[in-house]
Coordinates of C-alpha atoms in Angstrom, one line a residue:
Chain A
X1 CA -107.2 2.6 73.2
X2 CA -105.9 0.1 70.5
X3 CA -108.7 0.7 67.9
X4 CA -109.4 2.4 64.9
X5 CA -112.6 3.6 64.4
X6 CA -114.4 4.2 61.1
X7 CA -117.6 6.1 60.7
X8 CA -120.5 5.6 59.2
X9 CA -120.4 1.7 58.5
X10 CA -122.8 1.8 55.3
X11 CA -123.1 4.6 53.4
X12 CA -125.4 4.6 50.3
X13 CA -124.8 7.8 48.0
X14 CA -126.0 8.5 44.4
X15 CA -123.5 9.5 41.8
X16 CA -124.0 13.8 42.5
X17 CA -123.6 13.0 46.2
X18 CA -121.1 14.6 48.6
X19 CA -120.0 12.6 51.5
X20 CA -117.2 11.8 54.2
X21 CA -115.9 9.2 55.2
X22 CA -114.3 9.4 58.9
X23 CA -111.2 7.5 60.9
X24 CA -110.0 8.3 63.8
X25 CA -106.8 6.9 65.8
X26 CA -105.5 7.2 69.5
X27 CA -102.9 4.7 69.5
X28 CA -100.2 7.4 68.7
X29 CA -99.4 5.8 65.1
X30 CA -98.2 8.5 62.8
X31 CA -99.2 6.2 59.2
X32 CA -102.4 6.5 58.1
X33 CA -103.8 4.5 55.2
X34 CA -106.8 4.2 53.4
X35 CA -107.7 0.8 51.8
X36 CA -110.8 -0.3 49.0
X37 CA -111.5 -4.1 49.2
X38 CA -114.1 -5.4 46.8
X39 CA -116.1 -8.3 48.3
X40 CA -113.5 -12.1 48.1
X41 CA -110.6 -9.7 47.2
X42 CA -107.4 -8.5 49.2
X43 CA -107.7 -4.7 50.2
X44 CA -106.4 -2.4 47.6
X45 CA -103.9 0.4 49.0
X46 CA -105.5 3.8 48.0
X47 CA -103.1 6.7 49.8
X48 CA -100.8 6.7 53.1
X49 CA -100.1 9.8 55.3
X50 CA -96.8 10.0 57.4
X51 CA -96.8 12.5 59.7
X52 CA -100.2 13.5 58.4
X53 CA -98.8 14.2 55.2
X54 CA -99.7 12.5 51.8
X55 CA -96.8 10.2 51.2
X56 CA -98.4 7.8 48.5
X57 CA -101.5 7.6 45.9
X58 CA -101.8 4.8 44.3
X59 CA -102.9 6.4 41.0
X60 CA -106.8 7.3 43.0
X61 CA -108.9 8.9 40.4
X62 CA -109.8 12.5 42.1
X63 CA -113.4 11.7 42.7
X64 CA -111.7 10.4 45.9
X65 CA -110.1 13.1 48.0
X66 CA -108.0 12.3 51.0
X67 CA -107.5 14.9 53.9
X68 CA -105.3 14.3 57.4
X69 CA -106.5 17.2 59.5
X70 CA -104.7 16.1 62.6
X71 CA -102.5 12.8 63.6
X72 CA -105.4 11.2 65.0
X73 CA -107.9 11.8 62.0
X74 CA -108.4 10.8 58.4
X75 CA -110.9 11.8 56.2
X76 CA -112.2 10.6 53.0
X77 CA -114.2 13.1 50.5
X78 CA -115.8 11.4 48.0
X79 CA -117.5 13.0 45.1
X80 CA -119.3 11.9 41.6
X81 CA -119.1 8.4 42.3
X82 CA -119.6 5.8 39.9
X83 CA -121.5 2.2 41.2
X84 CA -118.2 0.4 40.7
X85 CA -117.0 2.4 43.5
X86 CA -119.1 0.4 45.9
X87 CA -116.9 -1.3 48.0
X88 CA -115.8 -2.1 51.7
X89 CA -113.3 1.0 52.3
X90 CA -111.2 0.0 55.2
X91 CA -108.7 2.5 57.3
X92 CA -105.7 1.5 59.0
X93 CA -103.0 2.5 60.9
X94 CA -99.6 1.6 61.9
X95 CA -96.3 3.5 63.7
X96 CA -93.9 4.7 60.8
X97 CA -91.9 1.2 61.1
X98 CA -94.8 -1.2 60.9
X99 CA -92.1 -4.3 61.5
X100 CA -93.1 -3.0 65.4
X101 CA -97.1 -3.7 65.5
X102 CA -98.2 -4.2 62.0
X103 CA -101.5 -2.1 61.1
X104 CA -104.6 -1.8 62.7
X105 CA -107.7 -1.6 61.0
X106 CA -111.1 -0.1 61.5
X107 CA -114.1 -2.5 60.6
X108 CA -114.8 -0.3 57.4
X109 CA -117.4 1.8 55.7
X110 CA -119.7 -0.4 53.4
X111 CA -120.3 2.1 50.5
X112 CA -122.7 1.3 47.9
X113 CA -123.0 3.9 44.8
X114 CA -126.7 4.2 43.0
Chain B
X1 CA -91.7 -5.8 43.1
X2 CA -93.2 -8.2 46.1
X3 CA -95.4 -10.4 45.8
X4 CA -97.6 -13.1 47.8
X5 CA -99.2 -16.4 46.6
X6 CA -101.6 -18.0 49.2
X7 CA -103.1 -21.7 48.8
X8 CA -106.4 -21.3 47.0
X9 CA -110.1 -21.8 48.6
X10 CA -112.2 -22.1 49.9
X11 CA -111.1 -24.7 52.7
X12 CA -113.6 -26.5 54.5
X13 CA -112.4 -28.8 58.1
X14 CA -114.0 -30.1 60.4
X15 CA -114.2 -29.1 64.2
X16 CA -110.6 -30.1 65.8
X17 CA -108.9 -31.0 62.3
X18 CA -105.4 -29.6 61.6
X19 CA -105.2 -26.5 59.3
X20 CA -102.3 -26.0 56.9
X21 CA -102.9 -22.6 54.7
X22 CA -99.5 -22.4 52.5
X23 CA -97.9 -18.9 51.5
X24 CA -95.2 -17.6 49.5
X25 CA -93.9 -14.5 49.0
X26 CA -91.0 -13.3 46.3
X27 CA -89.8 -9.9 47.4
X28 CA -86.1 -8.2 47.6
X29 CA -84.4 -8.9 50.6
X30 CA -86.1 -10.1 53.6
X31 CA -89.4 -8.4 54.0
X32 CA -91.0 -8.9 57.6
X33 CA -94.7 -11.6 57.0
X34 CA -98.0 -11.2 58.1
X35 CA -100.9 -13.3 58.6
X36 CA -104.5 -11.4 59.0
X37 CA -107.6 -12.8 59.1
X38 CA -111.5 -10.8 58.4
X39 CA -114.2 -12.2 60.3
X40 CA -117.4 -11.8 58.2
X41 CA -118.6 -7.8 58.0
X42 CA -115.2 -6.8 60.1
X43 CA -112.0 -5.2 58.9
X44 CA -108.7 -6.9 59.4
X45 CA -107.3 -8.2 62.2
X46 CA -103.7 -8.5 62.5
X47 CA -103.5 -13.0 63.7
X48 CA -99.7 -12.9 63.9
X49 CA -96.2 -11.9 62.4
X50 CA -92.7 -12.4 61.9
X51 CA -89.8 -9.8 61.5
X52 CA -86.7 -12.0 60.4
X53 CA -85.7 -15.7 59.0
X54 CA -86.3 -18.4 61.5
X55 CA -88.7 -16.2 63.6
X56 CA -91.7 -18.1 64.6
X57 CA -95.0 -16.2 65.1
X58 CA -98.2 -17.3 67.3
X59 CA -101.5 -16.0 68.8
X60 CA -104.9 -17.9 69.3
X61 CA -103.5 -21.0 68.4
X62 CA -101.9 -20.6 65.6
X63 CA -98.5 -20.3 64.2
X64 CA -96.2 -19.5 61.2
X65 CA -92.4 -20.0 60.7
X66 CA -91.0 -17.9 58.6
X67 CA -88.2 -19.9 56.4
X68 CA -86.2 -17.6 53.9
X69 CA -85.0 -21.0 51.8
X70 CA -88.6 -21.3 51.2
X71 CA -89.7 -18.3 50.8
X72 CA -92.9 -19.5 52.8
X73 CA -95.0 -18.5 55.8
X74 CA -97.4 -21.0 56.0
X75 CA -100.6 -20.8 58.7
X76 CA -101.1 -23.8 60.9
X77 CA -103.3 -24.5 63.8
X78 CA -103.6 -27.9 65.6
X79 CA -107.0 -28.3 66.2
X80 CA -109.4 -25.7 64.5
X81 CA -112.8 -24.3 65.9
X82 CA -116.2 -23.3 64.2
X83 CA -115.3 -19.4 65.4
X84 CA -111.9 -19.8 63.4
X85 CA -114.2 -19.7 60.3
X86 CA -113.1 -16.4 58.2
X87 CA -110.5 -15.1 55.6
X88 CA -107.1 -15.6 55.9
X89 CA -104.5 -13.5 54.3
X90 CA -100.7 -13.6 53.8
X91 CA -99.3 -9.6 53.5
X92 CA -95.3 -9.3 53.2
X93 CA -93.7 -6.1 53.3
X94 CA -94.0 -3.0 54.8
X95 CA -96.6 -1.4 52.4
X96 CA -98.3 -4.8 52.7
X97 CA -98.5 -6.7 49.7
X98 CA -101.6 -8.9 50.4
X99 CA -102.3 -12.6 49.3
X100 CA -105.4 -13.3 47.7
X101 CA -106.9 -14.4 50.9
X102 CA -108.5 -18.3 51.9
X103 CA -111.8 -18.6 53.1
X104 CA -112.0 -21.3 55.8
X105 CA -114.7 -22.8 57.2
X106 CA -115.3 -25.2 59.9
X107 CA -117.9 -27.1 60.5
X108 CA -119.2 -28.8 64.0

């Protein structure tokens, strides 16, 4: 298995919603990032797990809660969104020294905040 | 910190031209390069890479040298293909410092 899969792929929440986002992993890789890419824009690095612990936030507000239950999954939480928070949110993963593979990413989750 | 300055877009060829995409990157050291290209309503897909100076990536076609008295990795594929059409970004590093990506699109 050499994919990353994200679930859902569009999501549309209002600004009180509660929702997940989901990636899961079975290539063994022990990073795990999560990436926002606004549409003609690079992806934006938003937090990395090493050995499914938080090693970097890129200064996230907390409306966006990262969780690494296992070292296959990654979660998401996303709460009080605001609209300029839609975006393509894109998962990746990579082995610790990424010089060996590079990442792999899922397709994403198109979120759109009303 | 490192950075990555990719050719500006959009580019537009026509079926079987060459492709030239230029990057360069400024960074401490000798980071390894990436080139990764997004296929409309898809994530990333890693296209090819390069660990050290001199090394010579390739996959699909395509190729990048990477030349450390450059600074460059620059994207080149002899004879391009309508399904080549997508964006095309230069990352350096091993937190992946992206370019800011070159949409290319081929026409028949």
């Amino acid at each position: 298995d050499t994919e990353v899969t994200q679930t859902p792929k569009h999501l549309v929440m209002g600004m009180t919603n509660k929702k997940s986002l989901k990636c899961e992993q079975h290539m063994g890789h022990r990073a795990m990032y999560w990436y926002k890419q606004k549409a003609k824009k690079p992806p934006e690095l938003m937090f990395v797990y090493s050995y499914e612990k938080l090693s970097i936030n890129e200064s996230v507000p907390s409306r966006f809660s990262p969780e690494c239950p296992n070292s296959s999954l990654l979660n998401l939480h996303l709460h009080a969104l605001q609209p300029e928070d839609s975006a393509l949110y894109l998962c990746a993963s990579s082995q610790i020294d990424n010089r060996v593979g590079g990442y792999t990413f899922g397709s994403g989750t198109r979120l759109t905040v009303v | 910190g490192n950075s990555v300055t990719q050719m500006e877009g959009p580019v537009t060829l026509s079926e079987e031209a060459f492709l030239t995409i230029n990057c360069t990157y400024t960074a401490t050291g000798y980071p390894s390069l990436f080139w990764y290209v997004q296929y409309p309503g898809e994530g990333l897909q890693l296209l090819l890479k390069a660990t050290k100076a001199d090394d010579k990536g390739s996959n699909k076609g395509f190729e990048a040298t990477y030349r450390k008295e450059t600074t460059s990795f620059h994207l080149e594929k002899g004879s391009v293909q309508v399904s080549d059409s997508a964006v095309y970004f230069c990352a350096s590093g091993s937190r992946l410092t992206f370019g800011e990506g070159t949409q290319l699109t081929v026409n028949p």
